[in-house]
Short mmCIF file of C-alpha atoms in Angstrom, two decimals:
data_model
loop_
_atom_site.label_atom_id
_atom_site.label_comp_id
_atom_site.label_asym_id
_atom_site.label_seq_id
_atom_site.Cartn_x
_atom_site.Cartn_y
_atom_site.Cartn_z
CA UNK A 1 76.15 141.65 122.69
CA UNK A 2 79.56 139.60 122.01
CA UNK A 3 79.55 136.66 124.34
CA UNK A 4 83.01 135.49 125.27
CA UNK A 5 84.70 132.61 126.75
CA UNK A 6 87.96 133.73 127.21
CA UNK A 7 88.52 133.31 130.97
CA UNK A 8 87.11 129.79 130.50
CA UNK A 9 90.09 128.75 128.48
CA UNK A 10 92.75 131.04 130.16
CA UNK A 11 94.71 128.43 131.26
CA UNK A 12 95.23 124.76 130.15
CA UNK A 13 93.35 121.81 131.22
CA UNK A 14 91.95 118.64 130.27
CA UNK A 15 89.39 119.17 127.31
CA UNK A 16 89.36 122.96 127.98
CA UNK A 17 88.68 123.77 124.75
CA UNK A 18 86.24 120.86 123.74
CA UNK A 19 83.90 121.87 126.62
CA UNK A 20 83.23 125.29 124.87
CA UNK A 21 81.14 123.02 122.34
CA UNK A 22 78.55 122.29 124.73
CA UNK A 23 78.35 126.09 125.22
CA UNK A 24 75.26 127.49 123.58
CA UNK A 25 75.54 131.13 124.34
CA UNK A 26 77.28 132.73 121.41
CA UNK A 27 77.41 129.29 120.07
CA UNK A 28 77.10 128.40 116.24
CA UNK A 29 74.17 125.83 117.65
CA UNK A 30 72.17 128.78 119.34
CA UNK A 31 72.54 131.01 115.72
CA UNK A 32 71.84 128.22 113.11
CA UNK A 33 69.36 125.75 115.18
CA UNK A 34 66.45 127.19 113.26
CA UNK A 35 67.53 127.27 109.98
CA UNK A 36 68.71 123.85 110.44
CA UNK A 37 65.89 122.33 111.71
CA UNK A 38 63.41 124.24 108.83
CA UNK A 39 66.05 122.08 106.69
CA UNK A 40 66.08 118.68 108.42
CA UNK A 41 62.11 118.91 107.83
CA UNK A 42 62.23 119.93 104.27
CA UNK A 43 64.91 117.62 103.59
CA UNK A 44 63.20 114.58 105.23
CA UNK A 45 59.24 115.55 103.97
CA UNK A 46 60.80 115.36 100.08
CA UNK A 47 62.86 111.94 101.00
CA UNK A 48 59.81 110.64 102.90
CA UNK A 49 57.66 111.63 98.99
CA UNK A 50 60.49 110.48 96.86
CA UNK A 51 60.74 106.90 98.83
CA UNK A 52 57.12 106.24 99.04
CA UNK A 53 54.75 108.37 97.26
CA UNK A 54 56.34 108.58 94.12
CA UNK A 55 56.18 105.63 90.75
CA UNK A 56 59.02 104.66 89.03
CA UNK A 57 58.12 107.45 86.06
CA UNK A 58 58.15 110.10 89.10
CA UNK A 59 61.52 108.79 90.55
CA UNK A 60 63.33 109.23 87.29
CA UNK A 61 62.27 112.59 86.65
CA UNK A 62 62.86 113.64 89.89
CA UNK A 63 66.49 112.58 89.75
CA UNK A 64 67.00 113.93 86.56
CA UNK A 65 65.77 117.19 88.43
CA UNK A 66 68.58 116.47 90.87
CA UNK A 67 71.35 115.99 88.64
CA UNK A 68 70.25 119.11 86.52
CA UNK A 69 70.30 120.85 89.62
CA UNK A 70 73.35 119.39 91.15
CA UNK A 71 75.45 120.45 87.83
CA UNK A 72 73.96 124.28 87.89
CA UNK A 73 75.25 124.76 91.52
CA UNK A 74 78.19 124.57 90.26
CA UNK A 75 78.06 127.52 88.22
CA UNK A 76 77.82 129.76 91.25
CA UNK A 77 80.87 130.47 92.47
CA UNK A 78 80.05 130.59 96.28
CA UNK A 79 83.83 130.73 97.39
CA UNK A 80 84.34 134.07 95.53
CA UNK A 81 80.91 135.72 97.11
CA UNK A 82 81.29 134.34 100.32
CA UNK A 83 85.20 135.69 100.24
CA UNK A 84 84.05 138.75 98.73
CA UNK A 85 81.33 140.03 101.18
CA UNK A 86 83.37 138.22 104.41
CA UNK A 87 86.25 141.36 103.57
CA UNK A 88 83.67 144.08 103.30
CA UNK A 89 82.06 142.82 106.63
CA UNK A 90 85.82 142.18 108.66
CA UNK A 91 87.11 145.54 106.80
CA UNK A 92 84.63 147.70 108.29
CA UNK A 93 84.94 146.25 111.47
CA UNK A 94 88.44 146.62 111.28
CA UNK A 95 87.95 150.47 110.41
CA UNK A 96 85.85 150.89 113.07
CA UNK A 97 88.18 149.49 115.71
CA UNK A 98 90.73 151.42 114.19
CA UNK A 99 88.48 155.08 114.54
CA UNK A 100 88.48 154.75 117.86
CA UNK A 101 90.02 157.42 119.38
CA UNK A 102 92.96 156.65 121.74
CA UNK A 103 94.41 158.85 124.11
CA UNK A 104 97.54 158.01 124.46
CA UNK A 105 99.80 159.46 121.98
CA UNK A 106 98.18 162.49 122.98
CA UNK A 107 98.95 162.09 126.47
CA UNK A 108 102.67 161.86 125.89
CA UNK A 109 102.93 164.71 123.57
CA UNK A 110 101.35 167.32 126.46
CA UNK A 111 103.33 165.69 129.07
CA UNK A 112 106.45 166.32 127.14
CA UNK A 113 105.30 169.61 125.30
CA UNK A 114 103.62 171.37 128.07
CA UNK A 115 105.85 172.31 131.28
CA UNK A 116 105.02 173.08 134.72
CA UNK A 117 104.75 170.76 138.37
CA UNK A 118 103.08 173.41 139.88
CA UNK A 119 99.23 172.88 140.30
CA UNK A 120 98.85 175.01 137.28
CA UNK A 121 100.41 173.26 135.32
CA UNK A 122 98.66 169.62 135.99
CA UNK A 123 95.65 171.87 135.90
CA UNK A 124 96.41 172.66 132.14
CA UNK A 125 97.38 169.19 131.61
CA UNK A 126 94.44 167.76 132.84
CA UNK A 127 91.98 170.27 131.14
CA UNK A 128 93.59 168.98 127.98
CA UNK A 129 93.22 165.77 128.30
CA UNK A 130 89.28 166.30 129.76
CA UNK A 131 88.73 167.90 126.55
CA UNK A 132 89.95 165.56 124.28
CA UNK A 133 87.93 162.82 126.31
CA UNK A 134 85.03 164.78 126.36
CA UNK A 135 85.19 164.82 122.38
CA UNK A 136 85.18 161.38 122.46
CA UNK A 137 82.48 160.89 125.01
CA UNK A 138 80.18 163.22 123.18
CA UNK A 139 80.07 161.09 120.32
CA UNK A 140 80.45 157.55 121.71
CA UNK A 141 77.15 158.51 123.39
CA UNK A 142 75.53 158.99 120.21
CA UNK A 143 76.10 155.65 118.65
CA UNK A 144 77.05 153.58 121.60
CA UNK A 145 74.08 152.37 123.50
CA UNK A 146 76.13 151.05 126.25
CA UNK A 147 78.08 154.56 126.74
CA UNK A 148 74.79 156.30 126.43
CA UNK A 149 73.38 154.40 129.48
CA UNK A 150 76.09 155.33 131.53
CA UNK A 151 75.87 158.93 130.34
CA UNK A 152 71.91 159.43 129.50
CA UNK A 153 71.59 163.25 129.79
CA UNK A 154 74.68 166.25 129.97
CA UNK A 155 73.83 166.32 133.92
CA UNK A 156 75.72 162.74 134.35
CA UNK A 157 78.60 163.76 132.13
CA UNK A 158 79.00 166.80 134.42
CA UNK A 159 78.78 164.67 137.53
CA UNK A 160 81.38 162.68 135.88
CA UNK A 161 83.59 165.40 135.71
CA UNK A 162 83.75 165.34 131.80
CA UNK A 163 82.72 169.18 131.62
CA UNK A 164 82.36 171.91 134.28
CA UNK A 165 78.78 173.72 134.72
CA UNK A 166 80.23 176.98 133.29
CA UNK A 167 81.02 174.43 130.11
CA UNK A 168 78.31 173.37 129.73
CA UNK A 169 76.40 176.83 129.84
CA UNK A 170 78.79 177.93 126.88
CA UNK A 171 78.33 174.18 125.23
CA UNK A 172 74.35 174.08 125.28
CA UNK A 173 74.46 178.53 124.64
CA UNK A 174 75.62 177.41 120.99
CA UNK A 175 72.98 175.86 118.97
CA UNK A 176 73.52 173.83 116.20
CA UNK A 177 71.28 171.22 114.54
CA UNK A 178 74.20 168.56 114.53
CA UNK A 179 76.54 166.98 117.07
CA UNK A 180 78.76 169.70 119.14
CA UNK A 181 81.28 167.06 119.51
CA UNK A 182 84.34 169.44 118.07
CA UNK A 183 83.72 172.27 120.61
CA UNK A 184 86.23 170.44 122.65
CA UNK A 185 88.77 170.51 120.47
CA UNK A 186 88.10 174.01 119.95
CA UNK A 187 88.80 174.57 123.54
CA UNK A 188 91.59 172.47 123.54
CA UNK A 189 93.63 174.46 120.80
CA UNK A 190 92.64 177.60 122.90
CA UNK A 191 93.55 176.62 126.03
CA UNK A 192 97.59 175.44 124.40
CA UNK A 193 97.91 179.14 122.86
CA UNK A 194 97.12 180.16 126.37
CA UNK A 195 99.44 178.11 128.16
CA UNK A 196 101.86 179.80 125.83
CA UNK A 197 101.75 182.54 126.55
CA UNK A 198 102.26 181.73 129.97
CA UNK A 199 105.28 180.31 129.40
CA UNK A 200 104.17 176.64 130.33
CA UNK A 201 105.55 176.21 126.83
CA UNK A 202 108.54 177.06 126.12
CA UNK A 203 109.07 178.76 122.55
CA UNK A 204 106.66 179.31 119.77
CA UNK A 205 109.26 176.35 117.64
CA UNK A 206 107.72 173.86 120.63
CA UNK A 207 104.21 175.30 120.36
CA UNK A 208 104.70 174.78 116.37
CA UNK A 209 106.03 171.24 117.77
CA UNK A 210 102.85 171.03 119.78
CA UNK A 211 100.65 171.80 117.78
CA UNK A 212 101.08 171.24 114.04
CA UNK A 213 102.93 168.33 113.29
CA UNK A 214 102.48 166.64 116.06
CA UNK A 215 100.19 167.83 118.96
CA UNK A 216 97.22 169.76 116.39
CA UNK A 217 97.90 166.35 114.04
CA UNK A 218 97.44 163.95 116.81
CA UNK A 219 93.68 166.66 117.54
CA UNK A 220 92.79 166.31 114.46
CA UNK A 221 93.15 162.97 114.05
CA UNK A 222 91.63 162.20 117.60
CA UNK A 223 88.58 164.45 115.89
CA UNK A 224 88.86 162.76 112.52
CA UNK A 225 88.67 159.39 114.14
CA UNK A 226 85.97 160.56 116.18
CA UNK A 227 83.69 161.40 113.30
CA UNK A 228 85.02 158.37 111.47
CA UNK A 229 83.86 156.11 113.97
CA UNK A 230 80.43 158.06 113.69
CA UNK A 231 80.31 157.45 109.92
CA UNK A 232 81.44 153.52 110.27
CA UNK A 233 78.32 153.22 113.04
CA UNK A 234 75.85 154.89 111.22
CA UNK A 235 76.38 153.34 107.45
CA UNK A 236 76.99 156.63 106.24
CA UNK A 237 80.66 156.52 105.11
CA UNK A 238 81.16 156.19 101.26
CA UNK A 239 82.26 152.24 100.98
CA UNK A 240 81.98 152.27 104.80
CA UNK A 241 79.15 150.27 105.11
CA UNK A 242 76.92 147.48 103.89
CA UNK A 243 75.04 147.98 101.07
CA UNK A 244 71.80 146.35 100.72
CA UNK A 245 72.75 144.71 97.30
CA UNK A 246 75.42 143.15 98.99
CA UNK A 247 73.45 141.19 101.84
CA UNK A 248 70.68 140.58 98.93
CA UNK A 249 73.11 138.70 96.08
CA UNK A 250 75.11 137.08 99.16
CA UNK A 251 71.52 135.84 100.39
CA UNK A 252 69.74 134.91 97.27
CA UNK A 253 73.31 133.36 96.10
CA UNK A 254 73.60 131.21 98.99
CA UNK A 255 70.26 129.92 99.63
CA UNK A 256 69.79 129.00 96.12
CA UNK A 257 72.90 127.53 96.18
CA UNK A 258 71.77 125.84 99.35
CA UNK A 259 68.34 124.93 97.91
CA UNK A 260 70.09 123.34 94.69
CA UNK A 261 72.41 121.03 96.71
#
């Protein structure tokens, strides 16, 4: 879990930000301390045999060794893999934040698109936007352990207020192998034909509004992001993710690199 110490340095003060080296949660300190210290004894058993267990024919081999060694480390260029696989690792991130479906552009395009003060019409309203968020939630529970906590079984996203009982009889009546997540949206594009023909919108040019370049776009991209952000989480996305060749030449190129120095 991301530690942060934000609040800690929210406003200025003496040394505010030189006190977050003493931190060690999150700190580089609490990550590296092993590695370093499996170095500092490596590092100080071979100075410790090169001082004073080794003759004078021993010593100059062994710093031939070292200036062999010290000119082939060269050869690696450790700024180009350590460039290349830091993109791959902040791109995917970066997709990731960016498939997370946000409600918002959605919201304004069915408060402007979809008329009505009357309790029928916030009714409509707010069905829409429950099913978008329940799209969302179905998913985020699936590769968010923190979202799943909060919403373990269907019963607590009912309780919620996510999905009705009579929902959730129709959700769990169709059976499917994989994850339901776009029978919301199904019932979203149902439920804005309906509310046109009841006149909560206004012409079949703002239902076309609604829903194709703008309302059914913004759907579909609230689904696409949806199953994007499934793909980025899982590794399953072509390019998406890490490949294991990746993480082996980065860590084979950096501890030999590492040993060699």
């Amino acid at each position: 879990m991301t530690v942060t110490y934000t609040a800690r340095v929210a406003n200025a003060r003496f040394c505010g930000f030189s006190k977050l080296l003493l931190a060690w949660k999150g700190s580089i300190y609490k990550v590296l301390y092993k590695e370093f210290l499996a170095f500092f004894a490596m590092y100080s058993a071979i100075s410790i045999t090169y001082r004073f267990f080794l003759d004078d024919d021993q010593k100059r081999y062994f710093e031939k060794l070292a200036i062999y060694c010290n000119h082939y480390a060269s050869l690696i260029p450790m700024s180009f893999v350590l460039g290349f696989y830091v993109t791959l690792v902040v791109n995917r991130w970066w997709s990731q934040y960016t498939s997370i479906p946000l409600p918002d552009r959605l919201m304004c395009v069915l408060s402007g698109g979809l008329h009505g003060n009357d309790e029928r019409g916030r009714l409509l309203r707010r069905t829409l936007m429950r099913y978008a968020s329940l799209s969302a939630l179905l998913i985020l529970r699936s590769v968010s352990t923190a979202v799943f906590k909060r919403f373990p079984t269907m019963d607590h996203v009912v309780e919620a207020g996510f999905m009705t009982r009579e929902e959730r009889k129709k959700f769990e009546g169709l059976h499917s192998p994989y994850n339901k997540y776009w029978i919301p949206c199904v019932w979203f594009t149902n439920l804005a034909a309906a509310a046109r023909c009841e006149g909560r919108i206004k012409d079949d040019h703002t239902l076309k509004l609604l829903l194709e370049p703008v309302g059914l776009k913004i759907v579909i991209i609230f689904s696409k992001r949806v199953n994007q952000l499934l793909c980025h989480l899982q590794g399953k996305q072509v390019g998406g993710g890490l490949r294991g060749v990746n993480c082996l030449v980065l860590f084979t190129s950096r501890k030999t690199n590492f040993g060699a120095c």
